[in-house]
Coordinates of C-alpha atoms in Angstrom, one line a residue:
Chain I
M1 CA -45.8 -44.5 -19.6
E2 CA -43.7 -43.0 -16.8
S3 CA -45.7 -44.5 -14.1
L4 CA -45.8 -47.9 -15.9
I5 CA -42.0 -48.1 -16.1
N6 CA -42.0 -47.0 -12.5
M7 CA -44.3 -49.8 -11.5
V8 CA -42.4 -52.5 -13.4
L9 CA -39.1 -51.4 -11.8
L10 CA -40.6 -51.3 -8.4
S11 CA -42.1 -54.8 -8.8
L12 CA -38.6 -56.1 -9.8
L13 CA -37.2 -54.4 -6.7
A14 CA -39.8 -56.2 -4.5
V15 CA -38.9 -59.6 -6.1
V16 CA -35.2 -59.0 -5.5
T17 CA -36.0 -58.1 -1.9
I18 CA -37.8 -61.4 -1.4
G19 CA -34.6 -63.1 -2.6
V20 CA -32.5 -61.1 -0.2
V21 CA -34.7 -62.0 2.7
R22 CA -35.0 -65.7 1.9
L23 CA -31.6 -66.8 0.8
R24 CA -29.1 -68.1 3.3
N25 CA -26.0 -68.0 1.2
L26 CA -24.5 -64.6 2.1
F27 CA -22.4 -64.4 -1.1
A28 CA -25.6 -64.6 -3.2
V29 CA -27.3 -62.2 -0.9
I30 CA -24.6 -59.6 -1.4
I31 CA -24.6 -59.9 -5.2
L32 CA -28.4 -59.6 -5.1
G33 CA -27.8 -56.5 -3.0
G34 CA -25.8 -55.1 -5.9
I35 CA -28.6 -55.8 -8.3
Y36 CA -31.0 -54.2 -5.9
S37 CA -28.9 -51.1 -5.8
F38 CA -28.8 -50.8 -9.6
L39 CA -32.6 -51.3 -9.8
M40 CA -33.0 -48.7 -7.2
A41 CA -30.8 -46.3 -9.2
S42 CA -33.0 -47.0 -12.3
V43 CA -36.1 -46.2 -10.2
L44 CA -34.5 -43.0 -9.1
I45 CA -33.8 -42.0 -12.7
V46 CA -37.5 -42.6 -13.5
L47 CA -38.3 -40.4 -10.5
D48 CA -36.1 -37.6 -12.0
A49 CA -33.5 -37.8 -9.2
V50 CA -30.5 -38.1 -11.5
D51 CA -27.9 -37.0 -8.9
V52 CA -29.3 -39.5 -6.3
A53 CA -29.3 -42.2 -8.9
M54 CA -25.6 -41.6 -9.7
T55 CA -24.7 -41.7 -6.1
E56 CA -26.7 -44.9 -5.4
A57 CA -25.2 -46.6 -8.4
S58 CA -21.6 -45.8 -7.4
V59 CA -22.1 -46.2 -3.6
G60 CA -24.7 -48.9 -3.3
A61 CA -23.5 -51.2 -6.1
G62 CA -19.9 -50.3 -6.0
I63 CA -18.4 -49.4 -2.6
S64 CA -20.7 -51.2 -0.2
T65 CA -20.7 -54.4 -2.3
V66 CA -16.9 -54.5 -2.2
L67 CA -16.8 -53.8 1.5
M68 CA -19.3 -56.5 2.3
L69 CA -17.4 -59.0 0.2
T70 CA -14.2 -58.1 1.9
V71 CA -15.8 -58.8 5.3
L72 CA -17.4 -62.0 4.0
Y73 CA -13.9 -63.2 3.0
M74 CA -12.9 -63.1 6.6
T75 CA -16.1 -64.8 7.9
R76 CA -18.4 -67.7 7.0
V77 CA -20.3 -67.6 3.7
E78 CA -23.2 -69.7 4.9
E79 CA -25.7 -68.3 7.4
A80 CA -26.7 -70.6 10.3
K81 CA -30.1 -72.0 10.5
P82 CA -32.4 -69.9 12.7
V83 CA -32.9 -71.3 16.2
H84 CA -36.1 -69.4 17.1
T85 CA -39.4 -69.5 15.2
P86 CA -39.9 -66.3 13.2
M87 CA -43.3 -65.7 14.7
L88 CA -42.5 -62.7 16.8
P89 CA -40.5 -60.9 14.0
I90 CA -43.3 -61.6 11.5
F91 CA -45.8 -60.2 13.9
V92 CA -43.7 -57.0 14.6
A93 CA -42.9 -56.4 10.9
G94 CA -46.5 -57.3 9.8
G95 CA -48.0 -55.0 12.4
T96 CA -45.7 -52.1 11.4
G97 CA -46.6 -52.7 7.7
A98 CA -50.3 -52.7 8.4
V99 CA -50.1 -49.5 10.3
L100 CA -48.0 -47.9 7.5
V101 CA -50.4 -49.1 4.8
Y102 CA -53.3 -47.6 6.8
G103 CA -51.3 -44.4 6.8
T104 CA -51.0 -44.2 3.1
W105 CA -54.7 -43.5 2.6
G106 CA -54.1 -40.0 4.0
L107 CA -51.2 -39.3 1.6
P108 CA -51.6 -37.4 -1.7
A109 CA -51.5 -39.5 -4.9
F110 CA -48.3 -40.1 -6.8
G111 CA -47.0 -37.6 -9.3
L112 CA -49.3 -34.6 -8.6
A113 CA -48.0 -31.1 -8.7
D114 CA -50.3 -29.5 -6.1
T115 CA -49.3 -31.5 -3.1
P116 CA -48.0 -29.8 0.0
I117 CA -44.4 -31.0 -0.6
N118 CA -44.4 -29.5 -4.1
T119 CA -45.9 -26.1 -3.4
H120 CA -43.6 -24.7 -0.7
V121 CA -39.9 -24.3 -0.1
G122 CA -38.6 -27.0 -2.6
M123 CA -40.0 -25.3 -5.7
A124 CA -39.0 -21.9 -4.5
Y125 CA -35.4 -22.9 -5.1
M126 CA -36.1 -23.5 -8.8
D127 CA -36.8 -19.8 -9.4
L128 CA -34.1 -18.5 -7.1
S129 CA -31.1 -20.7 -8.1
I130 CA -30.1 -18.9 -11.4
P131 CA -30.4 -15.3 -10.1
D132 CA -28.7 -16.1 -6.7
T133 CA -26.0 -18.5 -7.7
G134 CA -25.9 -18.9 -11.5
I135 CA -26.0 -22.7 -11.1
P136 CA -28.5 -24.5 -13.4
N137 CA -28.3 -27.8 -11.4
V138 CA -30.6 -26.8 -8.6
V139 CA -29.6 -29.9 -6.6
T140 CA -26.0 -28.7 -6.5
S141 CA -26.9 -25.2 -5.6
V142 CA -29.2 -26.2 -2.8
L143 CA -26.7 -28.8 -1.5
A144 CA -23.7 -26.6 -1.5
S145 CA -25.1 -23.1 -1.1
Y146 CA -28.6 -22.8 0.4
R147 CA -28.1 -25.8 2.7
G148 CA -24.3 -25.6 3.0
F149 CA -24.5 -25.9 6.7
D150 CA -26.4 -29.2 6.4
T151 CA -23.8 -30.6 4.0
F152 CA -21.1 -29.5 6.4
G153 CA -22.7 -31.7 9.0
E154 CA -22.9 -34.6 6.6
T155 CA -19.3 -34.3 5.6
T156 CA -18.4 -34.3 9.3
V157 CA -20.5 -37.5 9.8
V158 CA -18.5 -39.2 6.9
F159 CA -15.3 -38.0 8.6
T160 CA -16.4 -39.3 12.0
A161 CA -17.4 -42.7 10.5
G162 CA -14.0 -42.9 8.8
I163 CA -12.2 -42.2 12.0
G164 CA -14.3 -44.8 13.8
V165 CA -13.5 -47.5 11.2
L166 CA -9.8 -46.6 11.5
L167 CA -9.9 -46.8 15.3
L168 CA -11.6 -50.2 15.1
L169 CA -9.5 -51.9 12.4
R170 CA -6.1 -50.3 12.2
R171 CA -3.3 -52.7 13.3
G172 CA -2.4 -52.0 16.9
V173 CA -2.9 -54.0 20.1
S174 CA -5.5 -56.4 18.9
L175 CA -8.0 -58.0 21.3
A176 CA -8.0 -61.3 19.5
R177 CA -4.2 -61.5 19.7
L178 CA -4.3 -60.8 23.4
R179 CA -6.9 -63.5 23.9
R180 CA -4.9 -66.0 21.9
K181 CA -1.8 -65.2 24.0
Q182 CA -3.8 -65.6 27.1
Q183 CA -5.1 -69.0 26.0
E184 CA -1.6 -70.1 25.1
E185 CA -0.4 -69.2 28.5
E186 CA -3.3 -71.1 30.1
S187 CA -2.6 -74.2 28.1
K188 CA 1.1 -74.1 29.1
S189 CA 0.4 -73.9 32.8
Chain Y
M1 CA -57.2 -47.6 -16.4
E2 CA -60.0 -46.1 -14.2
V3 CA -60.0 -49.2 -12.0
L4 CA -56.2 -49.1 -11.6
Q5 CA -56.1 -45.4 -10.6
P6 CA -56.2 -46.0 -6.8
I7 CA -53.5 -48.6 -7.1
L8 CA -51.3 -46.4 -9.3
A9 CA -51.7 -43.5 -6.8
H10 CA -50.2 -45.4 -3.9
F11 CA -48.1 -48.1 -5.6
N12 CA -44.9 -46.3 -4.7
H13 CA -45.9 -46.1 -1.0
W14 CA -46.8 -49.8 -0.9
I15 CA -43.5 -50.9 -2.4
T16 CA -41.7 -48.5 0.0
I17 CA -43.6 -50.1 2.9
F18 CA -42.8 -53.6 1.6
L19 CA -39.1 -52.9 1.5
M20 CA -39.2 -51.3 4.9
V21 CA -41.0 -54.2 6.5
A22 CA -38.6 -56.7 4.8
G23 CA -35.7 -54.8 6.2
L24 CA -37.2 -54.7 9.7
Y25 CA -38.0 -58.4 9.5
V26 CA -34.4 -59.2 8.5
V27 CA -33.0 -57.1 11.3
V28 CA -35.2 -58.7 14.0
A29 CA -35.4 -62.3 12.8
R30 CA -31.9 -63.1 11.5
G31 CA -29.0 -63.7 13.9
N32 CA -26.2 -63.3 11.3
M33 CA -24.7 -59.9 11.7
I34 CA -23.8 -59.3 8.0
K35 CA -27.4 -60.2 7.2
K36 CA -28.6 -57.8 9.8
L37 CA -26.6 -55.0 8.2
I38 CA -28.0 -55.9 4.8
G39 CA -31.5 -55.7 6.4
L40 CA -30.6 -52.3 7.7
S41 CA -29.5 -51.1 4.3
L42 CA -32.8 -52.4 2.9
F43 CA -34.6 -50.3 5.4
Q44 CA -32.4 -47.4 4.5
T45 CA -33.1 -47.6 0.7
S46 CA -36.8 -47.8 1.4
V47 CA -36.4 -44.4 3.1
Y48 CA -34.8 -43.0 -0.1
L49 CA -38.0 -44.1 -2.0
L50 CA -40.2 -42.6 0.7
Y51 CA -38.5 -39.2 0.3
I52 CA -38.0 -39.2 -3.5
S53 CA -41.5 -40.5 -4.6
P54 CA -43.6 -37.5 -3.4
G55 CA -41.2 -35.1 -5.1
K56 CA -41.8 -36.6 -8.6
I57 CA -44.3 -34.7 -10.8
L58 CA -45.6 -36.7 -13.7
G59 CA -44.5 -35.2 -17.0
G60 CA -41.7 -33.3 -15.2
T61 CA -38.0 -33.6 -15.7
A62 CA -34.9 -33.6 -13.5
P63 CA -34.3 -30.3 -11.7
I64 CA -31.6 -29.0 -13.9
I65 CA -32.7 -25.7 -15.4
G66 CA -32.8 -25.7 -19.2
D67 CA -34.5 -24.0 -22.1
N68 CA -38.0 -24.9 -23.2
I69 CA -38.7 -26.9 -20.0
E70 CA -41.7 -26.0 -17.9
V71 CA -42.2 -28.7 -15.3
Y72 CA -39.4 -29.8 -12.9
S73 CA -39.5 -32.3 -10.1
N74 CA -38.9 -31.1 -6.6
P75 CA -35.1 -30.8 -5.9
L76 CA -35.2 -30.7 -2.1
P77 CA -35.8 -34.4 -1.4
H78 CA -32.9 -35.2 -3.8
V79 CA -30.5 -33.1 -1.8
L80 CA -31.5 -34.6 1.5
I81 CA -31.2 -38.2 0.2
L82 CA -28.0 -37.6 -1.8
T83 CA -26.1 -36.9 1.4
A84 CA -28.0 -39.6 3.3
I85 CA -26.6 -42.3 0.8
V86 CA -23.0 -41.3 1.4
V87 CA -23.5 -41.1 5.2
G88 CA -25.3 -44.5 4.9
V89 CA -22.3 -46.2 3.4
A90 CA -20.0 -44.6 6.0
T91 CA -22.1 -46.0 8.8
L92 CA -22.4 -49.3 7.1
A93 CA -18.6 -49.4 7.0
L94 CA -18.5 -48.7 10.7
G95 CA -21.0 -51.6 11.3
L96 CA -18.9 -53.9 9.2
G97 CA -15.8 -52.8 11.2
L98 CA -17.6 -53.9 14.4
V99 CA -18.5 -57.2 12.7
V100 CA -14.9 -57.9 11.8
R101 CA -13.8 -57.2 15.4
I102 CA -16.5 -59.4 16.8
N103 CA -15.5 -62.2 14.4
E104 CA -11.9 -61.9 15.5
V105 CA -12.8 -62.1 19.2
Y106 CA -15.5 -64.8 19.1
G107 CA -14.7 -66.6 15.9
T108 CA -18.3 -66.3 14.8
I109 CA -20.8 -63.7 13.7
E110 CA -23.9 -65.6 14.6
E111 CA -25.7 -63.9 17.5
D112 CA -26.9 -67.1 19.1
E113 CA -23.4 -68.7 19.1
I114 CA -22.0 -65.6 20.7
F115 CA -24.6 -65.7 23.5
T116 CA -23.8 -69.4 24.2
Q117 CA -20.1 -68.6 24.4
E118 CA -20.9 -65.8 26.8
D119 CA -23.0 -68.2 28.9
D120 CA -20.2 -70.8 28.9
D121 CA -17.7 -68.2 30.1
E122 CA -19.8 -67.4 33.2
Chain F
M1 CA -3.4 -64.7 -10.4
K2 CA -1.9 -65.8 -13.7
L3 CA -5.2 -66.5 -15.6
D4 CA -6.7 -63.0 -15.2
V5 CA -4.8 -61.3 -18.1
V6 CA -8.0 -60.0 -19.6
L7 CA -9.1 -58.5 -16.4
R8 CA -5.7 -56.9 -15.8
V9 CA -5.5 -55.4 -19.3
V10 CA -9.1 -54.2 -19.2
T11 CA -8.6 -52.6 -15.8
K12 CA -5.5 -50.8 -17.0
L13 CA -7.5 -49.5 -20.0
M14 CA -10.4 -48.4 -17.8
L15 CA -8.6 -46.7 -15.0
P16 CA -7.7 -43.4 -16.8
F17 CA -11.3 -43.0 -18.0
M18 CA -12.7 -43.6 -14.5
L19 CA -10.4 -41.0 -13.1
V20 CA -11.2 -38.5 -15.9
F21 CA -14.9 -39.2 -15.3
A22 CA -14.5 -38.5 -11.6
V23 CA -12.9 -35.1 -12.5
Y24 CA -15.7 -34.4 -15.0
V25 CA -18.4 -35.3 -12.5
Q26 CA -16.7 -33.0 -10.0
F27 CA -16.3 -29.9 -12.1
H28 CA -19.4 -30.4 -14.3
G29 CA -21.6 -30.8 -11.2
D30 CA -22.9 -27.2 -11.5
Y31 CA -24.4 -27.9 -15.0
G32 CA -25.3 -31.6 -14.9
P33 CA -25.8 -34.4 -12.4
G34 CA -22.8 -34.8 -10.1
G35 CA -20.9 -33.1 -7.4
G36 CA -18.3 -33.7 -4.7
F37 CA -20.0 -36.8 -3.2
Q38 CA -20.3 -38.7 -6.5
A39 CA -16.9 -37.7 -7.8
G40 CA -15.3 -38.7 -4.5
V41 CA -16.9 -42.1 -4.6
I42 CA -16.0 -42.7 -8.2
A43 CA -12.4 -41.7 -7.7
A44 CA -12.2 -44.1 -4.6
A45 CA -13.8 -46.8 -6.7
A46 CA -11.1 -46.4 -9.3
L47 CA -8.4 -47.0 -6.7
I48 CA -10.3 -49.9 -5.1
L49 CA -10.5 -51.5 -8.6
Y50 CA -6.8 -51.1 -8.9
A51 CA -6.2 -52.6 -5.5
L52 CA -8.5 -55.6 -6.3
M53 CA -6.6 -56.4 -9.5
F54 CA -3.0 -55.6 -8.6
G55 CA -3.0 -56.2 -4.8
L56 CA -3.3 -53.9 -1.8
T57 CA 0.4 -53.3 -1.5
S58 CA 0.7 -51.9 -5.1
A59 CA -2.3 -49.7 -4.5
M60 CA -0.7 -48.4 -1.2
R61 CA 2.4 -47.6 -3.3
V62 CA 0.3 -45.3 -5.5
V63 CA -1.7 -43.7 -2.7
P64 CA 0.1 -44.3 0.6
T65 CA -1.9 -44.8 3.8
W66 CA -0.5 -41.8 5.6
L67 CA -1.6 -39.5 2.8
V68 CA -5.1 -40.9 2.8
E69 CA -5.4 -40.5 6.6
K70 CA -4.1 -36.9 6.4
M71 CA -6.6 -36.0 3.6
I72 CA -9.7 -37.0 5.6
P73 CA -9.5 -34.0 8.0
V74 CA -8.0 -31.8 5.3
G75 CA -11.3 -32.0 3.4
V76 CA -13.4 -31.1 6.4
M77 CA -11.0 -28.2 7.0
I78 CA -11.4 -26.9 3.4
Y79 CA -15.1 -27.0 3.9
G80 CA -15.1 -25.4 7.3
G81 CA -12.3 -23.0 6.2
T82 CA -14.6 -21.6 3.5
G83 CA -17.2 -20.9 6.2
V84 CA -14.6 -19.3 8.5
V85 CA -13.3 -17.1 5.7
S86 CA -16.7 -15.8 5.0
M87 CA -17.1 -15.1 8.7
F88 CA -13.9 -13.0 8.7
L89 CA -15.3 -11.1 5.7
H90 CA -18.2 -9.9 7.8
E91 CA -20.9 -12.3 6.7
N92 CA -22.5 -15.3 8.2
F93 CA -20.8 -18.7 8.4
L94 CA -20.8 -20.3 4.9
N95 CA -22.4 -17.2 3.3
Y96 CA -20.4 -17.1 0.1
D97 CA -21.6 -13.6 -0.9
A98 CA -18.7 -12.4 1.3
L99 CA -16.1 -13.7 -1.1
D100 CA -16.9 -11.0 -3.7
H101 CA -19.4 -8.3 -2.7
H102 CA -19.7 -6.8 -6.1
H103 CA -20.5 -10.0 -8.0
T104 CA -22.4 -12.2 -5.6
V105 CA -23.1 -14.8 -8.4
H106 CA -19.4 -15.2 -8.9
A107 CA -18.8 -15.4 -5.2
Q108 CA -21.5 -18.1 -4.9
E109 CA -19.9 -20.1 -7.7
W110 CA -16.5 -19.8 -6.0
G111 CA -18.0 -20.9 -2.6
V112 CA -19.8 -23.9 -4.1
F113 CA -16.6 -24.9 -5.9
L114 CA -14.5 -24.8 -2.7
V115 CA -17.1 -26.6 -0.7
E116 CA -17.4 -29.3 -3.3
V117 CA -13.6 -29.7 -3.3
G118 CA -13.7 -30.2 0.4
V119 CA -16.5 -32.8 0.1
F120 CA -14.5 -34.6 -2.7
V121 CA -11.4 -34.8 -0.6
T122 CA -13.2 -36.1 2.5
V123 CA -15.4 -38.6 0.8
S124 CA -12.7 -40.1 -1.5
S125 CA -10.1 -40.4 1.2
T126 CA -12.5 -41.8 3.7
M127 CA -13.7 -44.5 1.3
I128 CA -10.1 -45.4 0.4
A129 CA -9.1 -45.4 4.1
I130 CA -12.0 -47.7 5.0
F131 CA -11.1 -50.0 2.2
Y132 CA -7.4 -50.1 3.3
A133 CA -8.5 -50.8 6.8
F134 CA -10.7 -53.7 5.8
G135 CA -8.2 -55.1 3.3
G136 CA -5.3 -54.9 5.8
R137 CA -7.3 -57.0 8.2
G138 CA -8.0 -59.7 5.6
R139 CA -4.5 -61.2 5.7

């Protein structure tokens, strides 16, 4: 049953992806992106990743949709017709896909407990978490305690990206304004 | 069900690859920068699936320790991807910031139109 | 802006619950799904909803820009500070056992709590700052 729900949700995800790739109206694409994020969150719940599902639902469907719509408000909604034929991109993407599909034959099947990923360090945390930290949610204890240094790095990345956006977008000497001024001066002379 | 077994075993991988390829195609083929960023996030979400799927154990439950529960899924991929999502939206915002600035300077976010403008300037 | 009475009223009704939910996710993260990252994004989403419904200026009156921009580094400093404190208490960087040598489980819970607070502050203020920056450009 689990794998059936999983398969249905993943198929829906693929259908939405086709819509995202094919549509040229960016507003529709962004809304489809929100649907995509919620579907992805549902898939993640089926895959037992509840913390990740919560993050994906609030970040993917919430914040990034709002940000994209804000940017779309300043630009054009309709995407221009492509000038080049898509032969080369299809070849590149298709070739990559073929190699990756070939690679899946060497991977262990879905949902097994005795695969390499499920027999080493990840599962050790399950037994250690309560005696070491007293935290039942192992994702939190690994995130904040066992791999605290890792999370420190991630926090710094968020910090850096925030600073980058502020540097780019905060009102100051704007390049566009300089350019406009230059053009005005040129048209006068 | 016997016939379906090999498909079931790798279905997650194939959908992951499909999403990845779709994202890659959008990034390479489309000239619109917002569309490129959407393609990039498609690629990114496929990586979430790539990490989370192998950690799932059929019949298991979420890795929150409780009474009377024997089988848990692997918590480690969840941790890695949880932080990746938040970092992903931060970098997406940075990309969108660049798009806004490009739009202010060139008046367009189509790659081809920017290239023609650059050629005209020379 | 006159015809959206329903949206405005519903937004006002929802906002307190969203903020309480953010706090719940933050402090219940040890026992259920959640943590600093999710709580930060939910809190930011609540303010962004307010800004979308009532305008950017009224949102900036609630949470001013200077405060948001100060909070981004403050969060990283709370996180890093926890690590530095444990270094001064003769343990490794971010080894919370140092906070209470007799009850290491307590020390770990304290360490996780502080670190999650740091993550919450950084993530929520970064998201709000990014939204303010984009919204400020739009006009």
